[in-house]
Every structure is written in C-alpha cells, then in structure tokens.
GROMACS .gro file of C-alpha atoms in nm:
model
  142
    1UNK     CA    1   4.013  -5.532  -0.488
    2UNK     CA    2   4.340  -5.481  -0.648
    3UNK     CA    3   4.274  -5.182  -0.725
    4UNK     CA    4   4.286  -5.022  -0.370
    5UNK     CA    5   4.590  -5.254  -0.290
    6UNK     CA    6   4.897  -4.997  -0.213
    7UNK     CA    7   5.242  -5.147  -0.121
    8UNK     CA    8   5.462  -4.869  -0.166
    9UNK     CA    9   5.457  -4.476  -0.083
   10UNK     CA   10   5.658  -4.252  -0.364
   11UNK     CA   11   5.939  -4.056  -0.247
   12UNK     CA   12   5.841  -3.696  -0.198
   13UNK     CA   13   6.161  -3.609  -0.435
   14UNK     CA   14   6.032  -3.835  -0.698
   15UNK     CA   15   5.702  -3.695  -0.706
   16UNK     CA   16   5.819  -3.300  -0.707
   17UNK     CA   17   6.109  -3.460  -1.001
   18UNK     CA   18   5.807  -3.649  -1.214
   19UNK     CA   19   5.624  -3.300  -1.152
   20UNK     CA   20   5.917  -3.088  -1.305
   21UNK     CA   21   5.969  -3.346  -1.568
   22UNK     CA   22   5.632  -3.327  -1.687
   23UNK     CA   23   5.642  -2.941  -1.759
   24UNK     CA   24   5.991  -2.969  -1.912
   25UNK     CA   25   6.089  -2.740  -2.198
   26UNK     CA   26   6.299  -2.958  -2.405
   27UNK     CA   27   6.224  -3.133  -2.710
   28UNK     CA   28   6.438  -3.424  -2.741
   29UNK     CA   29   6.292  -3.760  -2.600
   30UNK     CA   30   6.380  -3.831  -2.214
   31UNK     CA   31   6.300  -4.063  -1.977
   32UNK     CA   32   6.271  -4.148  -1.585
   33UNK     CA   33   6.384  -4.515  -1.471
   34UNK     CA   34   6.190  -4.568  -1.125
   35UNK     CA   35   6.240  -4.879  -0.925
   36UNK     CA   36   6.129  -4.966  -0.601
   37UNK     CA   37   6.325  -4.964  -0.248
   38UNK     CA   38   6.243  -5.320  -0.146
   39UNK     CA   39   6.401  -5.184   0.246
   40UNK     CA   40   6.183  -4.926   0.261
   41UNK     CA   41   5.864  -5.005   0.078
   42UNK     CA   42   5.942  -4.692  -0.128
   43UNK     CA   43   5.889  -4.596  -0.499
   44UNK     CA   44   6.245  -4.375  -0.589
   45UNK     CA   45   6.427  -4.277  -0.886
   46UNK     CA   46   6.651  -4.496  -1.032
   47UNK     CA   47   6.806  -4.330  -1.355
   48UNK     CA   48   6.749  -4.021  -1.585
   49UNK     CA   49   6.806  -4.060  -1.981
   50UNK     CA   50   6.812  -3.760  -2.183
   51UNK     CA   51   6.789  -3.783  -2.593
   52UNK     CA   52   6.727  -4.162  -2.567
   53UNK     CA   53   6.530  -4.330  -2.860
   54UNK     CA   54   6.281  -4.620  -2.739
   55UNK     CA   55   6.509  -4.877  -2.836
   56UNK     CA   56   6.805  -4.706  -2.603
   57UNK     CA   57   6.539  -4.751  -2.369
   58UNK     CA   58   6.520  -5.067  -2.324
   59UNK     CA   59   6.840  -5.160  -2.314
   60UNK     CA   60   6.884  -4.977  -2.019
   61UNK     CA   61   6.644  -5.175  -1.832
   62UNK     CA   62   6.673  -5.500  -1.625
   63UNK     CA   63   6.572  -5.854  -1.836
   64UNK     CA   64   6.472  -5.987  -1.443
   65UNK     CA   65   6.339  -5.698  -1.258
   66UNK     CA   66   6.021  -5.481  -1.321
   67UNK     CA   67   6.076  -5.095  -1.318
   68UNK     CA   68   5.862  -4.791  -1.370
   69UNK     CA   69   5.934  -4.606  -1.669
   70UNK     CA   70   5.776  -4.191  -1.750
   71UNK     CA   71   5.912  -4.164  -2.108
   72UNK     CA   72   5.878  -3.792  -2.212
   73UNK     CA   73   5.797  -3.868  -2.634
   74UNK     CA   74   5.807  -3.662  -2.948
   75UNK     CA   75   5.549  -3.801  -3.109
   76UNK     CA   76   5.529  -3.680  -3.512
   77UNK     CA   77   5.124  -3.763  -3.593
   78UNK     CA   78   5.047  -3.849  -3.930
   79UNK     CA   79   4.902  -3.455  -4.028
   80UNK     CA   80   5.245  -3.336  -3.924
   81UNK     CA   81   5.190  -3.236  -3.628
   82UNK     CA   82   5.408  -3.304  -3.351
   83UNK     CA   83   5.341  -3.333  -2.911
   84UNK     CA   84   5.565  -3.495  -2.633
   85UNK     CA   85   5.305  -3.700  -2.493
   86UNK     CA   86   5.396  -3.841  -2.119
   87UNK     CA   87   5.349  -4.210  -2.109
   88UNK     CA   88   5.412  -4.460  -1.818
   89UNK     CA   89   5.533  -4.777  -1.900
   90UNK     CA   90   5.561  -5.064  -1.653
   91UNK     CA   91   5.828  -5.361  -1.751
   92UNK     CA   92   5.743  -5.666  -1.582
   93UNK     CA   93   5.931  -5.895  -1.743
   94UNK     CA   94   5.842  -6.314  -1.674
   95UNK     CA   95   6.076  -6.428  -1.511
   96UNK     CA   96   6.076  -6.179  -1.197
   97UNK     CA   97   6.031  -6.304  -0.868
   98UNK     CA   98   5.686  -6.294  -0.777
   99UNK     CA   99   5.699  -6.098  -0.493
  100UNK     CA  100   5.877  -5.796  -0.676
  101UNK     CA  101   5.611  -5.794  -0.937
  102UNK     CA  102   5.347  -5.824  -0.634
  103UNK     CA  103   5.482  -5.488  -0.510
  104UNK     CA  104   5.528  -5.325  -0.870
  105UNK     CA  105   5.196  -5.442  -0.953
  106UNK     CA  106   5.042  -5.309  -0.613
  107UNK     CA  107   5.239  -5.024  -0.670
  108UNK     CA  108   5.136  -4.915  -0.997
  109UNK     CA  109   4.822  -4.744  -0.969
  110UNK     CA  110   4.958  -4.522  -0.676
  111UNK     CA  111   5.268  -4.398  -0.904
  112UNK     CA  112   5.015  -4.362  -1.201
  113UNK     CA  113   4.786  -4.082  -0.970
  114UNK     CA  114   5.059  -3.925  -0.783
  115UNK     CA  115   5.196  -3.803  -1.111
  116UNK     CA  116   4.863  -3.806  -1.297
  117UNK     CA  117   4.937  -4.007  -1.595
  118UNK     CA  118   4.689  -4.134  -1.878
  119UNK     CA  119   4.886  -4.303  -2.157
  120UNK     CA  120   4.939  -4.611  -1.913
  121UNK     CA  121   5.116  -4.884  -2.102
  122UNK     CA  122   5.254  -5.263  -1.952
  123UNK     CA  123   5.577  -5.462  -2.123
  124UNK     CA  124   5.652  -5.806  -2.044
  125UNK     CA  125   5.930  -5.831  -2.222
  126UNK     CA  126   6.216  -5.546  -2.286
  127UNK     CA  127   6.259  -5.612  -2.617
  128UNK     CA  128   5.886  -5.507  -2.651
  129UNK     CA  129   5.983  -5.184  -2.610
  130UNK     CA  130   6.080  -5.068  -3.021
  131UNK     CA  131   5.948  -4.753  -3.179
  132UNK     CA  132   5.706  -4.939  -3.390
  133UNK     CA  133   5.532  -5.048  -3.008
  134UNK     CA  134   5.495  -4.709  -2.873
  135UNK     CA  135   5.356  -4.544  -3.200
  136UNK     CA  136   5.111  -4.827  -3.221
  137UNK     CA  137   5.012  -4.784  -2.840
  138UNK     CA  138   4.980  -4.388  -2.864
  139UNK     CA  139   4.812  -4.414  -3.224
  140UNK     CA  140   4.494  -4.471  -2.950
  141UNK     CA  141   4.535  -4.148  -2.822
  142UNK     CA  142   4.506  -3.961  -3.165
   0.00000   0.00000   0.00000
C-alpha cells in the first residue's frame, strides 16, 4: 500500500534541474540537497554542492530533518575504471518529527521515478554518510 502513497508533487524546476544534472559534463563529485515545502506539499531544491566529498556532504545536512539527496559520484572501480554513478540518498535521521518523515517517506518513491533513479540508498543517521558507506553500497552495482 505504501507504495502508491504520494504526498508531495516535485516542482517542475526541480525535475527539468535533476534532468540537466543527470547529463552533466563535469567530473568532480556534486550534489543536489532537496527538501520538501511543508506549505505547499511540494518536493523543491534546497542547495547545490559542487566538488563536495561524501563527508562534506553530510555536514551540510540537517541532524533533525530528512532531505533528499542526488549525489553525482566518481566512482574509481577496483579494474581502474572510473563512472559518476547517480545515486539518491534519503536522510531520515531518528529523531524527526514523524509527520515530516511521513511525507519524505510518502514522498520518496515519486522523486525516485520522476528523475529515474536506481542506486536508491536510505541514512538514518548523517554521520552514516563517509566514503567507506557509499563505496560499500555501490560495490552492489559492479
């Protein structure tokens, strides 16, 4: 049932940025901060990183509030090669209210298909969020 629940719409200018980001030509790793318009039940951009390491990361987000994150990664793989893999990681952090992580959670899957994501990924705690955790999570993906 969860599945089908929607809370929030995404922001027509989210959804063309996410779209831009996705077919960006830089190398470096960047991410998109989304966060949701309690007001008006509306997924929207909350901050742009460029060149910011996974532990960066996660100081930028909030200890008490979940956010949306579409981390653009250079990923080095063990034969040398190297891809920017697009991963989606939502920080729900205990301690939220439970009606913001009702409308993250209920929000989730209709961010995730808007900007057709795969490497889905779910933190409950920011300092989760090391370079160690996301080469572990997209060592999956090989």
């Amino acid at each position: 049932m969860s599945e089908s629940l929607v809370v929030c719409e995404v922001d027509g200018d989210l959804v063309k940025k996410l779209r831009d980001f996705r077919f960006r030509k830089e190398t470096s790793n960047a991410a998109i901060i989304v966060k949701i318009d309690k007001d008006r039940q509306l997924v929207v951009l909350d901050e742009e990183h460029e060149d910011v390491s996974p532990d960066e990361l996660k100081d930028e987000l909030p200890e008490r509030q979940p956010r949306f994150v579409v981390y653009s990664y250079k990923y080095q793989h063990d034969d040398g090669r190297v891809s920017y893999p697009l991963c989606f990681i939502f920080s729900s952090p205990v301690g939220c209210k439970p009606e913001q992580q009702m409308m993250y959670a209920g929000s989730k899957n209709k961010l995730v298909q808007t900007v057709e994501l795969t490497k889905v990924f779910e933190i409950r705690n920011t300092e989760d969020l090391t370079e160690e955790w996301l080469r572990e999570k997209l060592g999956f993906f090989r």
